[in-house]
XYZ file of C-alpha atoms in Angstrom:
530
model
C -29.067 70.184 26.500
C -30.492 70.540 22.778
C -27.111 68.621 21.546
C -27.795 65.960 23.976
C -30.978 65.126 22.731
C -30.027 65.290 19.298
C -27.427 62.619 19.923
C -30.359 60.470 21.804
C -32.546 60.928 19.007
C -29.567 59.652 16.423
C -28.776 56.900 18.816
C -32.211 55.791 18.764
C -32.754 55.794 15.155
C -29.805 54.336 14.216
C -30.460 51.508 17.098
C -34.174 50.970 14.806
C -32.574 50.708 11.303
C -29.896 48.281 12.825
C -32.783 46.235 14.082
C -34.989 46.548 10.848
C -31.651 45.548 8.995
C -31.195 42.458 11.319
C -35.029 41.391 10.921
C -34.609 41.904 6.726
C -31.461 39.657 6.547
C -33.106 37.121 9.051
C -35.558 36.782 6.864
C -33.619 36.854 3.452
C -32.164 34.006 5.382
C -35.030 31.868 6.285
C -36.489 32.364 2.749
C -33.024 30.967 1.438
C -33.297 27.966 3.197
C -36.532 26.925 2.610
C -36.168 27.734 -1.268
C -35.481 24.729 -3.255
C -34.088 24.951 -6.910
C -36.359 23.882 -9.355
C -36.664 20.099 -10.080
C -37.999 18.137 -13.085
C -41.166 16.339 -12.965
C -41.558 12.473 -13.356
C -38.848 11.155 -10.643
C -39.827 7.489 -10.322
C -39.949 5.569 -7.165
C -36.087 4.066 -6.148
C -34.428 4.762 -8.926
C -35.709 8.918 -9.012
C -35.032 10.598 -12.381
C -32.459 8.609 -13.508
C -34.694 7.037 -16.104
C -33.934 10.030 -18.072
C -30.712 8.820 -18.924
C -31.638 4.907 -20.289
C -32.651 4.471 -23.562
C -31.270 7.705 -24.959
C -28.730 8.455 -27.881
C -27.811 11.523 -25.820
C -25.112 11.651 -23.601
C -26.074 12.586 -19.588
C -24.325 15.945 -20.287
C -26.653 16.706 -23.704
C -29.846 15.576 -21.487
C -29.234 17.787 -19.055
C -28.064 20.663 -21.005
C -31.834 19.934 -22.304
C -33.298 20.258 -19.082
C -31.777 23.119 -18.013
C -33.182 24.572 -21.229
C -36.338 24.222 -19.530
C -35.748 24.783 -16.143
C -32.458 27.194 -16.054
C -29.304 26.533 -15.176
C -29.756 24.861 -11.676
C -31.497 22.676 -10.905
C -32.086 19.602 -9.044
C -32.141 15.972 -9.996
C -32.568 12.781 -8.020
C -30.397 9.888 -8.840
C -31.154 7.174 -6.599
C -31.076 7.836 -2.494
C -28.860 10.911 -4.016
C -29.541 14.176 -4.434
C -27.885 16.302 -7.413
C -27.395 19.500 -8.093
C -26.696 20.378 -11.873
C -25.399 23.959 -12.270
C -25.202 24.813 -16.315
C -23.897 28.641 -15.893
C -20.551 30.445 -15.473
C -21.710 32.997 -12.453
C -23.067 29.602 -10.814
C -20.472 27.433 -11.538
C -18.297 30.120 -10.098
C -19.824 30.786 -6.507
C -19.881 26.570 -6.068
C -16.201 26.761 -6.573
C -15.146 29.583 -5.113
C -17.421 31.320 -2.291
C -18.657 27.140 -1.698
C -15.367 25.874 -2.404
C -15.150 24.092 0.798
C -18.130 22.981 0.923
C -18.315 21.768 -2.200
C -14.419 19.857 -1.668
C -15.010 16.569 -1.236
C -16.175 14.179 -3.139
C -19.068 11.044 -2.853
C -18.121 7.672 -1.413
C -17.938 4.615 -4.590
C -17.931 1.748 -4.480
C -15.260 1.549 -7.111
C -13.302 4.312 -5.190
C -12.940 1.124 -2.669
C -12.367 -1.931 -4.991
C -9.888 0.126 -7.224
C -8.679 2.994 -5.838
C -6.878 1.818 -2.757
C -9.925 2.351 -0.688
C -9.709 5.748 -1.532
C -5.948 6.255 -1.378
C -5.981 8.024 -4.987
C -6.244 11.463 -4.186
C -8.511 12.184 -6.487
C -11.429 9.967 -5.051
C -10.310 11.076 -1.395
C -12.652 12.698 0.804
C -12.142 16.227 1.330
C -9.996 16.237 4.778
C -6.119 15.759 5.887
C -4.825 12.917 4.122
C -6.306 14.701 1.013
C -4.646 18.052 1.804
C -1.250 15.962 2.550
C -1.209 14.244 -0.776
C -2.636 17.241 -2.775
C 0.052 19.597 -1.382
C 2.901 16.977 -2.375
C 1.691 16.882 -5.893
C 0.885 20.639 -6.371
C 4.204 21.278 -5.228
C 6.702 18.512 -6.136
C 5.517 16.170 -8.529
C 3.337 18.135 -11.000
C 4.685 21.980 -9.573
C 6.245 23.878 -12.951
C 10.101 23.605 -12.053
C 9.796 19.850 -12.183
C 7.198 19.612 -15.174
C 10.096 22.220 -16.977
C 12.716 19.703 -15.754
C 11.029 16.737 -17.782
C 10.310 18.582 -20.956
C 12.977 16.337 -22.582
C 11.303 13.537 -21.896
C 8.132 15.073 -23.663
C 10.305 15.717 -27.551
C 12.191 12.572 -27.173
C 9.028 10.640 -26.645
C 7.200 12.644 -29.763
C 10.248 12.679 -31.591
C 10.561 9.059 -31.657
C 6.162 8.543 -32.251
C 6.762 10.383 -35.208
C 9.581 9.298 -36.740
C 7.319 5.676 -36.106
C 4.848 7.449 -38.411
C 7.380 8.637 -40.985
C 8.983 4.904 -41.304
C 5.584 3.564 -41.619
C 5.233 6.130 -45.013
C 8.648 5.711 -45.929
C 7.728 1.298 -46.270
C 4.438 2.309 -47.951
C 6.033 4.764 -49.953
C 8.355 2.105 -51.746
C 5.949 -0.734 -52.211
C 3.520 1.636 -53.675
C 4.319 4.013 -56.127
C 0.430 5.002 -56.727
C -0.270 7.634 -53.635
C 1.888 10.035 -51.923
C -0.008 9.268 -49.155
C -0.380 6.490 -46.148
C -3.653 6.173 -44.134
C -2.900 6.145 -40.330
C -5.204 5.322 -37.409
C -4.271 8.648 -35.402
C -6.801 7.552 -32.194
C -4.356 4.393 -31.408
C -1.367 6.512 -32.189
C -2.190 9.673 -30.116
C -3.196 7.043 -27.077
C 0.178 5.113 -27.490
C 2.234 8.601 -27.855
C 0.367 9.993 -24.233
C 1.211 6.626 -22.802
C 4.821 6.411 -23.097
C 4.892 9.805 -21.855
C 3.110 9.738 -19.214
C 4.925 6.376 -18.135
C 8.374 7.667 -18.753
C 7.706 10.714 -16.532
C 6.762 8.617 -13.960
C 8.816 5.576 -13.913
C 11.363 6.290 -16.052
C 11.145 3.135 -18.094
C 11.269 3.464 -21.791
C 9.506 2.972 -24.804
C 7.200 0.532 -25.784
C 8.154 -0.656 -28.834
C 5.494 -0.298 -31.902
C 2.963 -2.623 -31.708
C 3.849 -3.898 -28.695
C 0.664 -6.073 -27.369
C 2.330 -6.680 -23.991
C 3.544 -3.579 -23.369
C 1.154 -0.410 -24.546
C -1.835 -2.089 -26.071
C -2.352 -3.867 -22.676
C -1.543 -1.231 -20.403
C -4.340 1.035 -22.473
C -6.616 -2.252 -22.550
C -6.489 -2.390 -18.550
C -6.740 1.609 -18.193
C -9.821 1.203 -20.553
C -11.881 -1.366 -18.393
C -10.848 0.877 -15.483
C -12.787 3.878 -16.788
C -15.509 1.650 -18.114
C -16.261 0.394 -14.439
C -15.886 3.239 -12.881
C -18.567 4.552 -14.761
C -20.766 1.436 -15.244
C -20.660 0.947 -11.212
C -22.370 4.420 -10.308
C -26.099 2.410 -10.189
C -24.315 0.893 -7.510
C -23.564 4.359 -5.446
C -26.739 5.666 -6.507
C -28.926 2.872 -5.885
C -27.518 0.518 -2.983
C -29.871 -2.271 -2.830
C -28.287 -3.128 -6.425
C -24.808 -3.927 -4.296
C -25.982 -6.959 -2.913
C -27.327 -8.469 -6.533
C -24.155 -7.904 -7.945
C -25.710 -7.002 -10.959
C -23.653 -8.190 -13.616
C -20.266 -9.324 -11.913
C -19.111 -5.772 -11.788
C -17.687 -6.069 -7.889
C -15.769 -9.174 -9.062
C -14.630 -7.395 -12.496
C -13.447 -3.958 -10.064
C -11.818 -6.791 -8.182
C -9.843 -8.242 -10.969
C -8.755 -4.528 -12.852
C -7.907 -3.242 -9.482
C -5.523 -6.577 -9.168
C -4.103 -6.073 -12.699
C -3.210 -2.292 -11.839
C -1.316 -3.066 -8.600
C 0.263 -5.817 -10.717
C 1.761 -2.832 -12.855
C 2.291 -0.372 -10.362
C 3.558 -3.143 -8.275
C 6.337 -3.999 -10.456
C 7.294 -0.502 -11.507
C 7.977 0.312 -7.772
C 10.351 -2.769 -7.214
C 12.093 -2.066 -10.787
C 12.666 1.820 -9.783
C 14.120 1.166 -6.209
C 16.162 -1.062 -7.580
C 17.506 1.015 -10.233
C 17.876 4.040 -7.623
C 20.938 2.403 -5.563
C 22.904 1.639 -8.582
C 22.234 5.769 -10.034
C 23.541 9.154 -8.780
C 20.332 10.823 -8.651
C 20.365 14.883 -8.530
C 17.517 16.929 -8.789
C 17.295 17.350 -11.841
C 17.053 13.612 -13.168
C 13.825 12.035 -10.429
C 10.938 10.514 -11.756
C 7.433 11.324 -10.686
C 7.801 7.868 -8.558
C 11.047 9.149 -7.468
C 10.142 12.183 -5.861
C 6.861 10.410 -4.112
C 9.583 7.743 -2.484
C 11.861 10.842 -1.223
C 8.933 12.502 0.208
C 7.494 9.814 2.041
C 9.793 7.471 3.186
C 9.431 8.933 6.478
C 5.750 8.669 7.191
C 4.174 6.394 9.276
C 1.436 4.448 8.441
C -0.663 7.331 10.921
C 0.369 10.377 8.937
C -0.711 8.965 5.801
C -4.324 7.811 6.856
C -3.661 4.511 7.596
C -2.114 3.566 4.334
C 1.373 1.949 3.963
C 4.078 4.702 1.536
C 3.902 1.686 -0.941
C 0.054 1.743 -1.522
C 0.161 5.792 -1.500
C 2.910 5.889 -4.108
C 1.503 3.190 -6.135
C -2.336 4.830 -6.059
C -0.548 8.215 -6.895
C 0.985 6.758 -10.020
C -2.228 4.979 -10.941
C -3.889 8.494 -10.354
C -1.495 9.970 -12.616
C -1.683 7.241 -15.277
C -5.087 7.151 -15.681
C -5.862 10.725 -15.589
C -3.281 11.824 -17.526
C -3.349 9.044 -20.516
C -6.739 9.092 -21.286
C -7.838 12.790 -21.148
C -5.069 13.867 -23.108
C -5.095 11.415 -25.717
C -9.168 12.250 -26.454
C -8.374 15.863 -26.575
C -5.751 15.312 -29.204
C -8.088 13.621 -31.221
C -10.953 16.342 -30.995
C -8.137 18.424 -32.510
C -6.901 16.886 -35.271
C -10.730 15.816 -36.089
C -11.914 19.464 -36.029
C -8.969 20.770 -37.982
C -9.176 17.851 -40.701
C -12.640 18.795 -40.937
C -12.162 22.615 -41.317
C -8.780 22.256 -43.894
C -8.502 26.420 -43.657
C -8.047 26.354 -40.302
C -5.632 23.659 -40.633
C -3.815 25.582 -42.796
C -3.369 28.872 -41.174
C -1.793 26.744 -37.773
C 0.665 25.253 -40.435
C 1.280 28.922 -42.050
C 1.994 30.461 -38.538
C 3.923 26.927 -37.760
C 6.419 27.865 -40.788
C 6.361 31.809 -39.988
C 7.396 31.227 -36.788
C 9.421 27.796 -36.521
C 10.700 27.434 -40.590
C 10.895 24.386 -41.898
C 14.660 24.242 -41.501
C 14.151 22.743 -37.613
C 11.595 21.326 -35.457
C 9.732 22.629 -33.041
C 10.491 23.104 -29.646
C 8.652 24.114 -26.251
C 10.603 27.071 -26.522
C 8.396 28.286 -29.920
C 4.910 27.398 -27.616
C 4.125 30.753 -26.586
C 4.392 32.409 -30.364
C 1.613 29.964 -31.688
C -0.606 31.849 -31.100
C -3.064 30.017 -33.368
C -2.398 27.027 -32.230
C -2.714 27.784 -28.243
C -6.706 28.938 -29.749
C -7.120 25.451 -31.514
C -6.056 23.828 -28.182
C -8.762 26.302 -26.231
C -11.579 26.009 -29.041
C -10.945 22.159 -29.122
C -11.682 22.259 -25.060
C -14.388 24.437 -25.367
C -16.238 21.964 -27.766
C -15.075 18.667 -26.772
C -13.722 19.022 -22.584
C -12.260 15.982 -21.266
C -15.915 15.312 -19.402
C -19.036 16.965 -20.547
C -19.629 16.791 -16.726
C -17.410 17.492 -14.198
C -15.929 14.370 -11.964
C -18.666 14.943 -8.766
C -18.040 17.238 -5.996
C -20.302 16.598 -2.668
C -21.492 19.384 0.118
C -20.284 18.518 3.157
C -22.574 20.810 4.791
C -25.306 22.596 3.920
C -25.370 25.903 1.606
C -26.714 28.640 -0.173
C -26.203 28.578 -4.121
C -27.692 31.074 -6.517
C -30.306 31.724 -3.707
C -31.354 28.342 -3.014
C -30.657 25.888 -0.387
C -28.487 23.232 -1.152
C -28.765 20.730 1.882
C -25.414 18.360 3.326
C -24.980 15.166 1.192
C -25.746 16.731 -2.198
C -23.547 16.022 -5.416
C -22.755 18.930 -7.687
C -22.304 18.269 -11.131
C -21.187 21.251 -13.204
C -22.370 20.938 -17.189
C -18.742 22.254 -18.530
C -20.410 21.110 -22.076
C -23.556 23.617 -21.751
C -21.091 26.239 -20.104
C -18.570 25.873 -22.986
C -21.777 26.642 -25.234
C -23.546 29.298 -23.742
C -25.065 31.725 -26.242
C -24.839 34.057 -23.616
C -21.117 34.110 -23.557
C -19.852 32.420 -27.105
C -21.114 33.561 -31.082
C -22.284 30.552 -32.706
C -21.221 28.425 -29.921
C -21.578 25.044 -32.268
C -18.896 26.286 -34.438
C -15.323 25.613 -34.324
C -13.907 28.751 -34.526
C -10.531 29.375 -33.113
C -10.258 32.768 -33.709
C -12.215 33.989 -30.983
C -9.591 33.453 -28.492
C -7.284 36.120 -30.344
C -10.247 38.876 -30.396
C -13.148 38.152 -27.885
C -12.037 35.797 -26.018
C -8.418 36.602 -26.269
C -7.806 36.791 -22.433
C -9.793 33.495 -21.617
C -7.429 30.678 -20.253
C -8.514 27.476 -19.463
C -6.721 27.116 -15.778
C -9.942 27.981 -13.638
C -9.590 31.232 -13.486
C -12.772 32.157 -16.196
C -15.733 29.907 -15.074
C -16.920 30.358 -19.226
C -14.212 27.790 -19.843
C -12.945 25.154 -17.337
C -12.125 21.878 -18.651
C -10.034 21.334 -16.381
C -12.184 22.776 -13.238
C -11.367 25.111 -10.979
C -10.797 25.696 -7.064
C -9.665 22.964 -4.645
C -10.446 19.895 -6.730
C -9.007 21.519 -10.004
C -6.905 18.697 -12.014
C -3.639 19.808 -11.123
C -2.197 18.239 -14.087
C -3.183 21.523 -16.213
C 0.539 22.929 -17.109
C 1.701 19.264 -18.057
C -1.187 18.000 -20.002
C -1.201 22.036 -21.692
C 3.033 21.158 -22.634
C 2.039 17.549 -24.199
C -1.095 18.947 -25.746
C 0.728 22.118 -27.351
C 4.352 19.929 -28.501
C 2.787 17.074 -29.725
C -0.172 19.043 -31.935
C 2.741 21.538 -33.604
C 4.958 18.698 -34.108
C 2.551 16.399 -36.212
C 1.366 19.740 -38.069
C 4.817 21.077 -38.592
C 6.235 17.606 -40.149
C 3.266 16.204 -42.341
C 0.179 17.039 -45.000
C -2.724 16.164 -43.369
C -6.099 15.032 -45.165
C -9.359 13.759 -44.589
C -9.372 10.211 -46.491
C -13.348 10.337 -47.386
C -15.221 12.914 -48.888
C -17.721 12.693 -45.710
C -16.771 15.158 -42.372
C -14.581 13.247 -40.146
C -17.615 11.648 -37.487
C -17.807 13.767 -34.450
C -20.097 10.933 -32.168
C -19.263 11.199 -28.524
C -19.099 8.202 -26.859
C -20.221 7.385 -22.662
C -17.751 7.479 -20.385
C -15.293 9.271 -17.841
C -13.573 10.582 -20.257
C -15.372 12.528 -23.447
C -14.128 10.333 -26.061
C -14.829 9.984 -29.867
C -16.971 7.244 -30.726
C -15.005 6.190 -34.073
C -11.197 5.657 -34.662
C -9.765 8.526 -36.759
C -8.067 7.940 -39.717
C -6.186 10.514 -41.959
C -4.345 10.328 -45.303
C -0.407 11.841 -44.330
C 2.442 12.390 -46.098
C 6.027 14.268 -44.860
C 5.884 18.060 -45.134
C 9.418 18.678 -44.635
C 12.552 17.451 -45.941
C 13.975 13.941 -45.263
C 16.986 15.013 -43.177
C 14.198 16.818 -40.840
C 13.273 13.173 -39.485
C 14.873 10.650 -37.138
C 16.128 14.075 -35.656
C 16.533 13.239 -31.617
C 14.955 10.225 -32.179
């Protein structure tokens, strides 16, 4: 009888803290949705707080890096009808892309996305739902997956290879006209940007070259690829503000209109030159294109298992995507390098020192000799850290509502993660202003930069993550060794080389950069595989 009532008397308590447990989460919850983050004051009728960004020298990603300073790390802007949230901290950043991932997996509808993406056929702009899954699965796994990015690694010297032996017969002219210097100045912005291009189109396409110089080949390819970035970003006010889309402010529909024209022109072609040139080849495996494996995949879907869009538009808006993302990014982030290293000459020469300790100067480098730079592999992070391909990330949008950090983050809002404050917390890096490479071989040694620590993520992280990392990581690595391994390198003014950021998608430098270069090596070390 006693042991009966003891077990009544444990039932019953344990049936009141179960109910006191339920009432104490119920309201955790409650006060979690009715919290809002904090939100700066002066947001202006229409156009909200997005008068913080006109008539500043700062770049959006500097301004709110500011704010955040005053408010912490999230926070809430309004841009137009939209609402934003700006997150400025790892642990944030973190729990919107991975415990919010799918919330947070879709992105905002453009008007640009329309006019010159397909009408969102380029994965990248897609909403978050089954076509995007389709097309993201196809690239993770065929076209950008590490077997086939391995496969095309030739494609990657020849094209360097040949970019640098351009350089070394442009010394080798100057050289014998001029017996004065040792040296030849070189615009290294242009040359990085037409080195990424060839790449990138080879890869995909498989046609060659362009030859130096070669205004309708390169130069207009990167002109068009330019304007595309420019309106993309110049259109947001559109997005943001809607009443603006029927003013037209500025021709920019009819401009989208026009660039999105002169990509399909290119794209266009490409695809009728490559089938062509597929019935007269034996293709295996191990020779496809980029363009190649997207006709394999797809030639049998229907128009209904690829959202309505025809295989020709997919394949073409998944080249463009490629293209555009890949030239761009990659090229900028070459030229943060070289900048920062020309700027700090000791650092410049300890990545040559380990470059001859671990290569010689008796052959060139190779993908092979990557993973024993271990110098070099920090320059790449510390360059990514400093200078990430966008001080913001592209914009995610919830697709229903949340909890982040606490607060309640309703359906319809865009997250922007700061990856410029993140990369410069003082929380996280020593003298975070400072390029200094070496703290990715002691405290930061086990840092990567392929999502997986939120302290550095150029490239994001979770389901919208650029899934170009592993290439754009081969071309970065090759192409930086190369040009260190085979010349002398030198900052032609006594002045640091500028370091101005310029507006855009893409974190660019403001000024071209020019350096003073001369062959390092031998003369029987060039035109090798050229």
């Amino acid at each position: 009888m006693e042991f009966y009532i003891s077990i009544q008397i444990i039932a019953f308590f344990i049936t009141v803290v179960a109910f006191l447990l339920h009432l104490i989460s119920k309201q955790r919850a409650t006060r979690g949705k009715g919290r809002k983050p904090p939100q700066p004051k002066g947001a202006w009728p229409v156009i909200g707080h997005l008068h913080l960004l006109a008539g500043e020298s700062k770049l959006p990603h500097m301004i709110w890096g500011e704010v955040a300073d005053q408010l912490g790390p999230i926070f809430t802007v309004k841009l137009g009808v939209k609402l934003a949230l700006v997150v400025s901290n790892a642990e944030i950043a973190k729990e919107c892309l991975t415990t919010n991932d799918k919330v947070f997996a879709s992105r905002p509808k453009s008007v640009a996305s329309e006019l010159m993406a397909y009408n969102y056929a380029l994965f990248g702009s897609a909403p978050f739902g089954d076509y995007w899954r389709k097309m993201r699965k196809i690239i993770m796994l065929e076209v950008l997956s590490q077997s086939r990015v391995e496969m095309l690694g030739h494609i990657r010297v020849s094209e360097i290879r040949a970019s640098i032996n351009d350089i070394y017969e442009g010394w080798l002219n100057n050289h014998q006209k001029s017996k004065v210097s040792n040296m030849v100045k070189v615009e290294m912005s242009q040359w990085f940007g037409n080195l990424i291009l060839n790449i990138m189109v080879m890869v995909i396409t498989g046609r060659s070259r362009f030859s130096v110089n070669d205004e309708q080949g390169a130069q207009l390819i990167q002109m068009v690829i330019r304007k595309y970035f420019d309106l993309y970003g110049g259109s947001v006010v559109f997005d943001l503000i809607p009443y603006f889309r029927i003013l037209n402010i500025g021709g920019y529909k009819q401009s989208m209109k026009d660039t999105a024209k002169e990509l399909d022109n290119i794209f266009a072609k490409w695809l009728k030159e490559r089938k062509f040139k597929r019935k007269c080849e034996n293709q295996s495996e191990g020779n496809k294109f980029f363009i190649d494996v997207l006709i394999d995949i797809l030639q049998g879907e229907s128009e209904d298992e690829l959202n309505g869009f025809d295989r020709d538009t997919v394949i073409k808006s998944t080249c463009q995507q490629l293209l555009t993302a890949g030239t761009d990014t990659t090229s900028s982030t070459l030229t943060w390098a070289l900048s920062l290293l020309v700027n700090n000459p000791k650092a410049l020469e300890i990545a040559q020192c380990e470059l001859d300790e671990q290569v010689g100067r008796k052959r060139l480098v190779e993908e092979s000799d990557l993973k024993n730079l271990v110098y070099l592999n920090a320059i790449i992070k510390e360059t990514m850290r400093l200078y990430p391909p966008g001080g913001l990330s592209l914009p995610h949008e919830s697709t229903e509502d949340c909890i982040v950090n606490g607060y309640h983050i309703p359906k319809g809002t865009i997250l922007l993660v700061n990856l410029w404050k993140i990369h410069r917390d003082r929380n996280i890096w020593s003298d975070p202003n400072e390029f200094r490479p070496e703290r990715f071989m002691k405290s930061h040694k086990d840092v990567d930069v392929k999502g997986n620590h939120f302290e550095l993520i150029p490239f994001g992280s979770g389901r919208r993550m650029c899934p170009g990392v592993l290439f754009a990581l081969k071309a970065l690595s090759l192409t930086l060794a190369s040009l260190l391994q085979q010349f002398v390198l030198k900052n032609p003014s006594q002045e640091p080389v500028d370091m101005t950021e310029i507006f855009g998608m893409t974190n660019s430098k403001a000024t071209p950069l020019e350096v003073l270069l001369a062959p390092r090596l031998s003369s029987d070390m060039y035109h090798i595989g050229s």
